[in-house]
Coordinates of C-alpha atoms and ligand atoms in Angstrom, one line a residue:
M1007 CA -0.2 0.0 0.0
S1008 CA 1.1 3.4 -0.7
N1009 CA 0.3 6.8 0.8
F1010 CA 1.1 10.1 -0.7
K1011 CA 0.3 13.7 0.6
V1012 CA -0.6 16.1 -2.0
E1013 CA 0.6 19.5 -0.6
L1014 CA -1.4 22.2 -2.4
K1015 CA -1.3 25.2 0.2
K1016 CA -2.3 28.3 -1.7
V1017 CA -2.1 32.0 -1.4
V1018 CA -4.8 33.4 -3.5
D1019 CA -5.2 37.0 -4.5
D1020 CA -8.5 37.6 -6.0
S1021 CA -8.7 41.2 -5.6
Y1022 CA -10.3 43.1 -8.3
E1023 CA -11.3 46.8 -8.9
I1024 CA -14.9 48.1 -9.2
E1025 CA -15.1 51.2 -11.6
I1026 CA -18.2 53.5 -11.2
G1027 CA -19.0 56.1 -13.6
Y1028 CA -20.8 57.1 -16.9
E1029 CA -19.9 55.5 -20.5
L1030 CA -17.0 53.4 -19.4
E1031 CA -16.7 51.4 -22.7
Q1032 CA -13.4 53.2 -23.8
K1033 CA -12.0 52.8 -20.1
L1034 CA -12.6 48.9 -20.6
I1035 CA -10.7 49.0 -23.9
D1036 CA -7.9 51.1 -22.4
D1037 CA -7.7 48.8 -19.3
L1038 CA -7.3 45.7 -21.7
K1039 CA -4.4 47.5 -23.6
A1040 CA -2.7 48.2 -20.4
G1041 CA -2.9 44.5 -19.4
L1042 CA -5.9 44.2 -17.2
V1043 CA -6.0 40.5 -18.2
G1044 CA -2.3 40.1 -19.2
K1045 CA -1.6 39.1 -22.8
I1046 CA -5.1 37.7 -23.5
S1047 CA -6.2 39.1 -26.8
K1048 CA -9.5 36.8 -27.4
F1049 CA -12.7 38.1 -25.9
V1050 CA -16.2 36.7 -25.9
V1051 CA -18.9 39.3 -25.3
V1052 CA -21.9 37.6 -23.5
T1053 CA -25.0 39.5 -23.4
D1054 CA -28.9 39.2 -23.6
S1055 CA -31.4 40.2 -26.5
N1056 CA -32.0 43.5 -24.7
V1057 CA -28.6 44.8 -23.9
K1058 CA -26.9 43.6 -27.4
E1059 CA -28.2 46.5 -29.5
L1060 CA -28.1 49.2 -26.5
Y1061 CA -24.7 48.6 -25.4
A1062 CA -23.0 45.0 -26.2
D1063 CA -22.6 45.5 -30.1
K1064 CA -20.6 48.9 -29.3
I1065 CA -18.1 47.0 -27.0
Y1066 CA -17.9 44.2 -29.5
K1067 CA -17.0 46.6 -32.2
M1068 CA -14.6 48.6 -30.1
L1069 CA -12.8 45.3 -29.3
E1070 CA -12.6 44.5 -33.0
E1071 CA -11.1 47.9 -33.8
A1072 CA -8.8 47.4 -31.0
G1073 CA -7.3 44.4 -33.0
Y1074 CA -8.8 41.6 -30.6
K1075 CA -10.3 38.5 -31.8
T1076 CA -13.8 38.8 -30.6
D1077 CA -17.2 37.1 -30.8
L1078 CA -20.6 38.1 -29.4
I1079 CA -23.2 35.6 -27.9
S1080 CA -26.4 36.7 -27.0
F1081 CA -29.4 34.8 -25.4
P1082 CA -33.1 36.0 -24.9
A1083 CA -33.3 38.4 -22.0
G1084 CA -35.1 37.4 -18.7
E1085 CA -34.7 35.2 -15.8
L1086 CA -35.9 32.3 -17.8
S1087 CA -32.8 32.2 -19.8
K1088 CA -30.6 31.6 -16.5
T1089 CA -30.5 27.9 -17.1
R1090 CA -28.0 25.0 -17.6
A1091 CA -29.2 24.9 -21.0
T1092 CA -28.2 28.7 -21.8
K1093 CA -24.9 27.8 -20.2
E1094 CA -24.6 24.9 -22.4
Y1095 CA -25.2 27.0 -25.5
V1096 CA -22.8 29.7 -24.6
E1097 CA -20.0 27.1 -24.1
D1098 CA -20.8 25.0 -27.3
T1099 CA -21.0 28.4 -29.3
M1100 CA -17.5 29.3 -27.7
L1101 CA -16.1 25.8 -28.6
A1102 CA -17.4 25.8 -32.1
K1103 CA -15.7 29.3 -32.7
G1104 CA -12.3 27.8 -31.3
Y1105 CA -12.1 29.5 -28.2
R1106 CA -9.6 27.5 -25.8
R1107 CA -8.3 28.7 -22.4
D1108 CA -6.5 31.7 -23.6
C1109 CA -9.6 33.8 -23.9
C1110 CA -11.6 35.9 -21.3
I1111 CA -15.4 36.4 -21.1
I1112 CA -16.8 40.0 -20.8
A1113 CA -20.3 39.8 -19.4
V1114 CA -22.3 42.8 -20.7
G1115 CA -25.7 43.1 -19.1
G1116 CA -27.8 42.8 -15.8
G1117 CA -27.7 40.0 -13.0
V1118 CA -28.8 37.3 -15.4
V1119 CA -26.0 37.8 -17.8
T1120 CA -23.2 38.4 -15.2
D1121 CA -24.2 35.5 -13.0
L1122 CA -24.5 33.0 -16.0
A1123 CA -21.3 34.2 -17.8
G1124 CA -19.4 34.2 -14.6
F1125 CA -20.4 30.7 -14.2
V1126 CA -19.3 29.7 -17.7
A1127 CA -15.9 31.4 -17.0
G1128 CA -15.7 29.3 -13.8
T1129 CA -16.0 26.0 -15.6
Y1130 CA -14.9 26.5 -19.3
G1131 CA -11.7 25.1 -19.8
R1132 CA -11.6 24.5 -16.0
G1133 CA -11.6 28.3 -15.7
I1134 CA -10.9 31.4 -17.7
P1135 CA -11.1 35.0 -16.5
F1136 CA -14.0 37.4 -16.9
I1137 CA -15.1 41.0 -16.5
N1138 CA -18.4 42.3 -15.6
Y1139 CA -20.0 45.4 -17.4
A1140 CA -23.0 45.9 -15.5
T1141 CA -26.0 47.8 -17.2
T1142 CA -28.6 47.6 -14.6
L1143 CA -29.0 49.1 -11.2
L1144 CA -29.6 45.4 -10.0
A1145 CA -26.4 44.3 -11.2
A1146 CA -24.7 47.3 -9.8
A1147 CA -26.1 46.9 -6.5
D1148 CA -25.6 43.3 -6.0
A1149 CA -25.3 40.7 -8.8
S1150 CA -22.1 41.8 -10.5
V1151 CA -20.1 42.4 -7.3
G1152 CA -19.1 39.9 -4.9
G1153 CA -18.3 36.8 -7.1
K1154 CA -21.4 34.8 -6.8
T1155 CA -22.3 33.2 -10.0
A1156 CA -25.0 30.6 -10.7
V1157 CA -28.0 29.4 -12.8
D1158 CA -31.5 28.6 -11.7
T1159 CA -33.2 25.3 -11.8
P1160 CA -36.9 24.4 -12.0
L1161 CA -36.7 23.9 -8.1
A1162 CA -35.4 27.3 -7.3
T1163 CA -33.0 30.3 -8.2
N1164 CA -29.2 30.1 -8.1
L1165 CA -28.9 26.5 -6.8
I1166 CA -26.2 25.5 -9.1
G1167 CA -23.1 27.9 -9.4
L1168 CA -19.6 28.7 -8.2
F1169 CA -17.9 31.4 -6.1
N1170 CA -15.8 33.2 -8.9
Q1171 CA -14.2 36.5 -8.7
P1172 CA -14.2 38.8 -11.8
Q1173 CA -11.0 40.6 -13.0
K1174 CA -12.8 44.0 -12.9
V1175 CA -16.3 45.2 -12.6
Y1176 CA -17.6 48.4 -14.7
L1177 CA -20.8 50.0 -13.2
D1178 CA -22.0 52.1 -16.0
I1179 CA -24.6 54.4 -14.7
A1180 CA -25.3 56.0 -18.0
T1181 CA -27.0 52.6 -18.9
W1182 CA -29.7 52.9 -16.4
K1183 CA -31.4 55.6 -18.5
T1184 CA -32.7 52.7 -20.8
L1185 CA -34.0 50.6 -18.0
P1186 CA -37.8 50.1 -17.9
A1187 CA -39.2 51.6 -14.7
R1188 CA -39.9 48.2 -13.3
Q1189 CA -36.2 47.0 -13.7
L1190 CA -35.0 50.2 -12.0
S1191 CA -37.4 49.7 -9.2
S1192 CA -36.2 46.2 -8.9
G1193 CA -32.6 47.3 -8.6
M1194 CA -33.6 49.7 -5.9
A1195 CA -35.1 46.7 -3.6
E1196 CA -31.5 45.4 -3.4
T1197 CA -30.4 48.9 -2.5
I1198 CA -33.1 49.4 0.2
K1199 CA -31.9 45.9 1.5
H1200 CA -28.3 47.3 2.0
A1201 CA -29.6 50.5 3.6
C1202 CA -31.9 48.2 6.0
L1203 CA -28.8 46.4 7.1
A1204 CA -25.9 48.5 7.4
E1205 CA -24.4 52.1 8.0
K1206 CA -26.7 52.5 10.9
G1207 CA -29.4 54.2 9.1
V1208 CA -27.3 56.9 7.3
F1209 CA -28.0 55.4 3.9
F1210 CA -31.5 54.7 4.7
D1211 CA -32.1 58.4 5.5
F1212 CA -30.3 59.4 2.2
L1213 CA -32.6 57.0 0.2
E1214 CA -35.6 58.5 2.1
E1215 CA -34.6 62.1 1.1
N1216 CA -33.6 61.3 -2.5
M1217 CA -35.9 58.2 -3.5
E1218 CA -37.7 60.6 -6.4
G1219 CA -34.3 62.2 -7.5
L1220 CA -32.7 58.7 -7.7
L1221 CA -35.6 57.3 -9.8
A1222 CA -35.3 60.4 -12.0
L1223 CA -31.6 59.3 -12.4
N1224 CA -29.9 62.4 -10.9
P1225 CA -26.2 61.9 -11.8
A1226 CA -24.8 62.9 -8.5
L1227 CA -27.4 61.0 -6.4
C1228 CA -27.0 57.8 -8.6
E1229 CA -23.2 58.0 -8.1
H1230 CA -23.5 58.1 -4.2
M1231 CA -26.0 55.5 -4.2
A1232 CA -23.8 53.1 -6.5
E1233 CA -20.7 53.8 -4.3
Q1234 CA -22.7 53.1 -1.0
N1235 CA -24.0 49.9 -2.4
C1236 CA -20.6 48.6 -3.3
S1237 CA -19.1 49.8 -0.1
I1238 CA -21.7 47.8 2.0
K1239 CA -21.4 44.7 0.0
Y1240 CA -17.6 44.6 -0.4
H1241 CA -17.0 45.2 3.2
V1242 CA -19.2 42.1 3.9
V1243 CA -17.8 40.0 1.1
M1244 CA -14.0 40.7 2.1
K1245 CA -14.7 39.2 5.4
D1246 CA -16.7 36.2 4.3
E1247 CA -16.4 35.5 0.5
R1248 CA -17.9 31.9 0.8
E1249 CA -20.9 32.9 3.2
S1250 CA -19.8 30.6 6.0
G1251 CA -21.3 33.2 8.4
L1252 CA -21.5 37.0 7.9
R1253 CA -22.2 37.1 4.2
E1254 CA -25.7 35.4 5.2
V1255 CA -26.7 39.1 6.1
L1256 CA -26.9 40.0 2.3
N1257 CA -29.7 37.4 2.3
L1258 CA -31.9 39.8 4.2
G1259 CA -35.5 39.4 2.5
H1260 CA -34.1 36.6 0.4
T1261 CA -35.7 33.7 2.2
V1262 CA -39.4 34.8 1.3
G1263 CA -37.9 36.6 -1.7
R1264 CA -36.2 33.7 -3.7
A1265 CA -39.1 31.4 -2.8
I1266 CA -41.8 33.8 -4.2
E1267 CA -39.8 34.6 -7.3
T1268 CA -40.0 31.0 -8.3
V1269 CA -43.5 30.5 -7.2
S1270 CA -44.5 33.5 -9.2
D1271 CA -43.1 31.8 -12.3
Y1272 CA -40.9 34.9 -12.7
R1273 CA -43.8 37.2 -13.1
L1274 CA -42.4 39.0 -10.2
L1275 CA -38.8 40.5 -10.9
H1276 CA -35.9 39.5 -8.7
G1277 CA -36.2 42.9 -6.7
E1278 CA -40.0 42.8 -6.6
A1279 CA -39.6 39.4 -4.8
V1280 CA -37.0 40.8 -2.6
S1281 CA -39.3 43.8 -1.6
I1282 CA -41.9 41.4 -0.5
G1283 CA -39.4 39.2 1.5
L1284 CA -38.1 42.5 3.1
V1285 CA -41.5 43.2 4.3
A1286 CA -42.1 39.5 5.6
Q1287 CA -38.7 39.8 7.5
L1288 CA -40.0 43.0 9.1
H1289 CA -43.0 41.1 10.3
L1290 CA -40.8 38.5 11.9
A1291 CA -38.3 41.3 13.4
C1292 CA -41.3 43.1 14.8
R1293 CA -42.6 39.9 16.6
L1294 CA -39.1 39.2 17.9
G1295 CA -38.7 42.8 19.1
Y1296 CA -36.1 43.9 17.0
V1297 CA -37.8 46.4 14.9
T1298 CA -40.7 48.7 16.0
K1299 CA -44.0 49.1 14.2
E1300 CA -42.8 52.7 13.3
Q1301 CA -39.4 51.5 11.9
A1302 CA -41.4 48.7 9.9
D1303 CA -43.8 51.3 8.5
R1304 CA -40.7 53.5 7.5
V1305 CA -39.2 50.8 5.6
T1306 CA -42.6 49.7 3.9
A1307 CA -43.1 53.3 2.8
L1308 CA -39.7 53.5 1.1
L1309 CA -40.3 50.4 -0.8
E1310 CA -43.7 51.9 -2.0
R1311 CA -42.1 55.1 -2.8
A1312 CA -39.6 52.8 -4.8
K1313 CA -42.8 51.6 -6.8
L1314 CA -42.1 48.0 -5.3
P1315 CA -44.8 45.6 -4.3
V1316 CA -45.1 45.2 -0.4
Q1317 CA -47.8 42.5 -0.2
I1318 CA -48.2 39.0 -1.5
P1319 CA -50.2 39.1 -4.8
D1320 CA -53.4 37.2 -4.6
Y1321 CA -52.4 34.8 -7.5
I1322 CA -49.6 33.3 -5.4
D1323 CA -50.5 29.9 -3.7
R1324 CA -49.6 30.6 -0.1
E1325 CA -49.0 26.7 0.9
A1326 CA -46.7 26.3 -2.3
L1327 CA -44.8 29.4 -1.3
V1328 CA -44.5 27.7 2.4
R1329 CA -43.3 24.6 0.9
K1330 CA -40.9 26.5 -1.4
L1331 CA -39.0 28.2 1.7
Y1332 CA -37.2 24.9 2.2
T1333 CA -35.4 25.2 -1.0
D1334 CA -33.4 28.2 0.7
K1335 CA -29.6 27.6 0.9
K1336 CA -29.8 28.9 4.5
V1337 CA -32.0 25.7 5.7
K1338 CA -30.0 23.8 8.1
N1339 CA -31.2 20.3 9.5
G1340 CA -34.4 20.7 7.7
Q1341 CA -35.1 24.1 9.6
L1342 CA -36.0 27.4 8.0
R1343 CA -33.8 30.2 8.9
F1344 CA -34.1 33.9 8.4
V1345 CA -31.9 36.9 8.6
V1346 CA -33.4 39.6 10.8
Q1347 CA -32.7 43.5 10.7
K1348 CA -32.2 45.4 14.0
G1349 CA -33.9 48.7 13.8
I1350 CA -32.8 50.6 10.5
G1351 CA -29.3 50.0 9.3
D1352 CA -28.2 47.0 11.4
I1353 CA -28.6 43.4 11.7
V1354 CA -29.2 41.0 14.6
E1355 CA -26.4 38.7 15.4
F1356 CA -27.9 35.7 17.1
E1357 CA -26.1 33.4 19.8
G1358 CA -23.1 31.4 18.5
G1359 CA -22.2 34.1 16.1
S1360 CA -25.0 33.4 13.6
F1361 CA -26.6 35.8 11.4
A1362 CA -29.7 34.0 10.6
T1363 CA -32.4 32.6 13.1
P1364 CA -34.4 29.3 13.1
V1365 CA -37.9 29.9 12.3
T1366 CA -40.7 27.4 12.7
E1367 CA -43.0 26.6 9.7
E1368 CA -45.9 27.8 11.7
T1369 CA -44.4 31.2 12.2
A1370 CA -43.4 31.3 8.5
R1371 CA -47.0 30.4 7.5
E1372 CA -48.7 33.0 9.8
I1373 CA -46.5 35.9 8.3
I1374 CA -47.3 34.7 4.8
M1375 CA -50.9 34.7 5.7
E1376 CA -50.8 38.1 7.3
M1377 CA -49.3 39.8 4.1
R1378 CA -52.4 40.4 2.1
Ligands
LIG2615 N1 -26.6 38.6 -3.1 C1 -26.3 38.3 -2.1 C2 -24.7 38.1 -1.9 O1 -24.0 38.4 -2.8 O2 -24.2 37.3 -1.1

């Protein structure tokens, strides 16, 4: 019998820059020329059918003009495309066009595109670099930052994926002007989530003071909001990239949110579902004494001003929703677990240093029944 020890201790530096600004396409090309991804000269732009004509075609042409080998792969816009089948389509297209390990993916789009393209990059040829060029508020606030990549399955969202950090993230605020109002509001839900869980209420006050200006895309306000979103998120991710503890706080509102998104058959956008999930979490926080009724009303009023739903729509089957809660990744030993806010701008840390508390199915059901 033989026994070998494979020594593979690693020091990994996955640091990357997030650049926030307006019309960053030329900056992307300049960064590539300056060696952002070393000597790589082959780039695959991955995008969706909405973003293709708006922004991705332009980036594709600029890459070609800069002398790079480039292809653009587009799939139908929407959460229903975030599947293993679409991943396979992107991979097979790249293989057919001759891309091997010496290439880089540039994801141009919202959360569906950046989540899916980042996952492709993590497994293509056992891993190639990728860059996120985020064109929605939702991607800027959450999806494109932090290295969570995934696809959905018929059972639930984001169940299959990888932690995989990009080489750089560009948050192009100029692209928000072409977002439909519902999509802008959807991104605002993740923003309000950040304001509920951090900054001791200062960011929440800012959103309360400026919600209409933000929805009207006032440049200085939007830039500040984008910076705050990134700062709150990366401070969490830097401490717990792989969600072994603290990162669970970014799940605020997502226990009910992710479940209702699937049960609605994606009639609800991700942020709309998170908004309903935030209100469900407020019901729980009030019951547990961590949030007063006045504080809960303040958060609900801000969600409404952001044009987000705060009740469970009538078409949702309540019992199906309760059952779907068990697909949540926070479930431990078959028990539902919720992240809960403490007042406005803080999060509850439970005994043993956990950031999610067990909740009985009965309590979850009662809250779901209350929200009509
Ligand atoms: N969207 C939650 C997280 O990135 O952890």
